Structure formats: C-alpha cells, structure tokens
C-alpha cells in the first residue's frame, strides 16, 4: 500500500473512533450537542489521533484503551478551534471548509459548545478505565492530557498569543507561543500513545522532543500557508494573520527562512525517531509529508 492510501485508511479509522464517542443529540440540551457535533464532524485532518495511534502501535500497544484518548484529544483540539475563531479572538468565518460554529449557532452557543467539548473530552478519556485493568498507564495519560492542554500548555500559549495580538514579539516569545499553543497538543498525542503502550520514561521523553519539533514546524507551515495558501484547499480564509496584525515566524524571518526551518525541525524529529524501535516507515513518511502540506 502506498503512503497516500495508508494515510487515508488511518484517517478513516480515527474518524470512526471519534464518531463512536460523540454526544447524543437528545433532551433539552440538544442544541448544544448539535453545535458540538457540527464542529466535530466538519472534516479536520484528524492528525492528532492518527499520531497517537501510530505511536501506540510503534511501542507495541494492543487493545482499545487508546481509543477514548484519541477521541478526547480531537475534542480538545476542536474546542480550541471553536474558541480561536470567535469574534473576540480571530473572528474567522470559515474553518474546515464550513462556516464556523459561532456563525451558524451564534456567539453564546459557540462559547458554550467549546466549553462543553472541553469537558466532554475528559468524560470521554475517563472511559479508558472501563477498557483495561491496569490503571496506572491510564492515570499517567490523563495527567499528560491535563498538563499539555492547560496553563502550562496549549491554553497558556494561546493566552500569551492573544494578550500580545498586534504587538511586535521577540523570537523567544514567539517560540514560547508556538511550543505551547501548537506543539503541546502534538506532544500530548505522541506521549499518550507511548504511555498507554507501556513505553519507558526515556522513550516518552523522546516522543515529547519529536512532538515539540513537529508542532513548531506545523505552526510555521501554518504561518506560511496563511500567506501563500489557497483558501479553498485550506478550508479557511488566508491572510488572517495580516488582518490581525500578528507577528509570526514569517513576518520575523521571511518566507524562505521559515520554509528552511520547517525542513530542519522535521529532519531533527526523524533523527530522534530513528533511535526508537518498531516499524517506522509510515510514521516517517507522515512527518515528511507535513513539511509540504497544503492544508
Ligand atoms: C490547526 O490544526 C490548528 C493549529 C495550527 C494550532 C493553532 C492553535 C490554536 C488555534 C490554539 C487555540 C487555543 C485556544 C484555547 C483557543 P489542523 O491544521 O490540524 O486543523 P484541522 O484539525 O482542521 O485539520
Ligand atoms: Mg485562528
């Protein structure tokens, strides 16, 4: 099977897992569940659960304890997108090729749908306890999920980003923002996959380093695509950073250097991966493909 077919299969698997865990649209809170499901089913790349499963397999993971965590992480990611698009933040009307949640359901409903999704992610992750008798790896995975998405992770990075909107940023602060608002979730995906499969501390630390580099590269490529990307292909407006007077890696270093940095970080991640055991071909190709992604 070639890489593209393999990626399609793995994305379809992640998609199925996510669908299995979505809230039921019933009762008085039906509108909230609808708004949640609207954003969850709008066709994201499902990269974070694909990463999680790939690392789980890399370390010999078996069984389905990883599945609630795959869904939970995509829920946290989607919550962050709903809130990031709100009028008070980036005020973006399109995401994943569809109108954003606040445009369809109204601003207050979108704020609450984001909150609901963040909470539902934990309700979902807790279901992992029903899938195994060994509680320690699940407890360790929950700790990673909480820390990497909280003040010392994604939310912290997003907070500093929003607080400094429109202001010039030092390279150091910009990299802090990228490490947290974007890398933290990718590190989280890879570390949880490793922990649930029984990887040791050093191996989990290597996954964190790989996630850090891939996350920063991913965010720089995001900056690049905001300038040179195609809005149709991306499923969202381009030029959002310029509109919001945002300092990005591209505004600091220029397009060419930004592209080189994406390559360097990806090569570093692949070198780190080579230290680990297991079948790596698909994983390596996946990391490489992100360098040249158009969406
Ligand atoms: C797109 O992911 C997302 C990013 C490049 C990360 C940007 C970071 C934020 C928006 C943080 C926001 C945080 C809060 C709490 C508001 P993707 O290209 O994988 O999207 P997809 O799932 O639609 O494919
Ligand atoms: Mg945005």
Coordinates of C-alpha atoms in Angstrom, one line a residue, residues 84-284:
X84 CA -10.0 30.6 18.4
X85 CA -12.4 31.5 15.6
X86 CA -14.7 33.6 17.9
X87 CA -15.2 37.3 17.3
X88 CA -13.3 38.1 20.5
X89 CA -10.3 36.2 19.2
X90 CA -9.5 35.8 15.5
X91 CA -13.1 36.4 14.3
X92 CA -12.9 33.9 11.4
X93 CA -16.0 33.0 9.4
X94 CA -14.7 29.7 7.9
X95 CA -13.0 26.6 9.2
X96 CA -12.5 23.2 7.7
X97 CA -14.4 24.4 4.6
X98 CA -17.6 25.3 6.5
X99 CA -19.0 28.3 8.4
X100 CA -17.6 28.5 11.9
X101 CA -19.7 27.4 14.9
X102 CA -20.5 31.0 16.1
X103 CA -21.6 31.9 12.6
X104 CA -24.1 29.0 12.4
X105 CA -25.2 28.8 16.1
X106 CA -24.5 32.3 17.4
X107 CA -21.7 33.5 19.7
X108 CA -23.0 32.5 23.1
X109 CA -23.9 29.0 21.8
X110 CA -20.4 28.6 20.3
X111 CA -18.7 29.7 23.6
X112 CA -20.7 27.1 25.5
X113 CA -20.2 24.4 22.8
X114 CA -16.4 25.0 23.2
X115 CA -16.7 24.6 27.0
X116 CA -18.9 21.5 26.6
X117 CA -16.4 19.9 24.3
X118 CA -13.5 20.5 26.6
X119 CA -15.4 18.9 29.5
X120 CA -16.7 16.1 27.3
X121 CA -13.2 15.3 26.3
X122 CA -12.4 14.3 29.9
X123 CA -15.7 12.4 30.3
X124 CA -14.6 10.5 27.2
X125 CA -11.0 9.9 28.3
X126 CA -12.2 8.6 31.7
X127 CA -13.9 5.8 29.7
X128 CA -10.4 4.3 29.2
X129 CA -10.7 2.9 32.8
X130 CA -13.5 0.6 31.5
X131 CA -11.2 -0.8 28.9
X132 CA -8.3 -2.1 31.0
X133 CA -7.4 -3.5 34.4
X134 CA -4.1 -1.7 34.5
X135 CA -5.0 1.8 35.8
X136 CA -1.5 3.3 36.1
X137 CA -0.9 4.0 32.4
X138 CA -4.4 5.5 32.1
X139 CA -3.8 7.7 35.1
X140 CA -0.4 8.8 33.6
X141 CA -2.1 9.5 30.3
X142 CA -4.8 11.7 32.0
X143 CA -2.0 13.7 33.7
X144 CA -0.4 14.3 30.4
X145 CA -3.7 15.3 28.8
X146 CA -4.4 17.8 31.6
X147 CA -1.0 19.3 31.7
X148 CA -0.3 19.6 28.0
X149 CA -3.7 21.3 27.3
X150 CA -3.7 23.6 30.4
X151 CA -2.0 26.8 31.6
X152 CA 1.5 25.2 31.2
X153 CA 0.5 24.0 27.7
X154 CA -2.0 24.9 24.9
X155 CA -4.1 27.4 26.9
X156 CA -1.0 29.1 28.3
X157 CA 0.4 29.6 24.8
X158 CA -2.9 30.8 23.4
X159 CA -3.2 33.3 26.3
X160 CA 0.2 34.8 25.6
X161 CA -0.6 34.9 21.9
X162 CA -3.9 36.7 22.4
X163 CA -2.5 39.1 25.0
X164 CA 0.2 40.2 22.5
X165 CA -2.0 40.4 19.4
X166 CA -0.9 43.2 17.1
X167 CA 2.3 43.8 19.1
X168 CA 5.8 43.1 17.9
X169 CA 7.2 39.9 19.5
X170 CA 10.7 38.7 20.3
X171 CA 11.7 35.4 18.6
X172 CA 11.9 33.9 22.1
X173 CA 8.3 34.8 23.0
X174 CA 7.1 33.7 19.6
X175 CA 8.7 30.3 20.0
X176 CA 7.2 30.0 23.5
X177 CA 3.8 30.6 22.0
X178 CA 4.4 28.0 19.3
X179 CA 5.8 25.5 21.7
X180 CA 2.6 25.8 23.8
X181 CA -0.4 26.7 21.7
X182 CA 0.5 24.2 18.9
X183 CA 3.3 21.8 19.9
X184 CA 1.8 20.9 23.3
X185 CA -1.2 19.0 21.8
X186 CA 1.1 17.1 19.3
X187 CA 3.5 16.2 22.2
X188 CA 0.4 15.1 24.1
X189 CA -0.8 12.8 21.3
X190 CA 2.6 11.2 21.0
X191 CA 3.3 10.9 24.7
X192 CA -0.1 9.4 25.5
X193 CA 0.3 6.8 22.7
X194 CA 3.7 5.8 24.2
X195 CA 2.5 5.7 27.8
X196 CA -0.6 3.6 27.0
X197 CA 1.6 1.1 25.1
X198 CA 3.9 0.8 28.1
X199 CA 6.9 2.8 26.8
X200 CA 9.6 3.7 29.4
X201 CA 10.3 7.2 30.7
X202 CA 13.2 7.9 28.2
X203 CA 11.1 6.7 25.3
X204 CA 8.2 9.0 26.4
X205 CA 10.7 11.9 26.7
X206 CA 11.9 11.2 23.1
X207 CA 8.3 11.3 21.9
X208 CA 7.9 14.7 23.7
X209 CA 11.0 16.0 21.8
X210 CA 9.7 14.7 18.5
X211 CA 6.3 16.3 19.2
X212 CA 7.9 19.6 20.1
X213 CA 9.8 19.8 16.8
X214 CA 6.9 18.6 14.7
X215 CA 4.5 21.0 16.4
X216 CA 6.7 24.1 15.8
X217 CA 7.3 23.0 12.2
X218 CA 3.5 22.6 11.8
X219 CA 2.8 26.0 13.2
X220 CA 5.4 27.7 11.0
X221 CA 3.9 25.9 8.0
X222 CA 0.5 27.2 9.1
X223 CA 2.0 30.7 9.0
X224 CA 3.4 30.1 5.6
X225 CA 0.0 28.8 4.3
X226 CA -1.7 31.8 5.7
X227 CA 0.4 33.9 3.2
X228 CA 0.8 31.6 0.2
X229 CA -2.0 29.0 0.7
X230 CA -5.2 28.6 -1.2
X231 CA -8.3 29.3 0.9
X232 CA -10.4 26.7 -1.0
X233 CA -7.8 24.0 -0.3
X234 CA -7.3 25.1 3.3
X235 CA -11.0 25.4 4.1
X236 CA -10.5 28.7 5.8
X237 CA -9.6 32.3 4.9
X238 CA -6.0 33.2 4.2
X239 CA -4.4 36.5 5.3
X240 CA -5.9 36.1 8.8
X241 CA -2.5 36.9 10.4
X242 CA -2.1 40.1 8.4
X243 CA -5.7 41.1 9.1
X244 CA -5.0 40.7 12.9
X245 CA -1.5 42.4 12.7
X246 CA 0.0 39.2 14.0
X247 CA 3.8 38.7 14.4
X248 CA 4.5 35.2 13.0
X249 CA 7.7 33.3 12.1
X250 CA 7.1 34.5 8.5
X251 CA 6.9 38.2 9.5
X252 CA 10.0 37.8 11.7
X253 CA 12.2 35.7 9.3
X254 CA 10.6 35.8 5.9
X255 CA 9.1 33.0 3.8
X256 CA 12.3 31.4 2.6
X257 CA 13.9 31.1 6.1
X258 CA 10.5 29.9 7.5
X259 CA 10.4 27.1 4.9
X260 CA 14.0 26.1 5.8
X261 CA 13.2 26.0 9.5
X262 CA 10.3 23.6 8.8
X263 CA 12.7 21.3 7.0
X264 CA 15.3 21.4 9.7
X265 CA 12.9 20.7 12.5
X266 CA 11.3 17.8 10.6
X267 CA 14.8 16.3 9.9
X268 CA 15.6 16.6 13.6
X269 CA 12.4 14.8 14.5
X270 CA 13.1 12.0 12.0
X271 CA 16.6 11.6 13.5
X272 CA 15.1 11.3 17.0
X273 CA 12.6 8.7 15.7
X274 CA 15.4 6.6 14.3
X275 CA 16.6 6.0 18.0
X276 CA 13.3 4.1 18.7
X277 CA 12.3 0.5 18.0
X278 CA 9.4 -0.6 15.9
X279 CA 8.1 -0.3 12.3
X280 CA 8.6 3.4 11.4
X281 CA 8.1 3.7 7.6
X282 CA 4.6 5.2 7.6
X283 CA 5.4 7.4 10.6
X284 CA 8.5 8.8 8.9

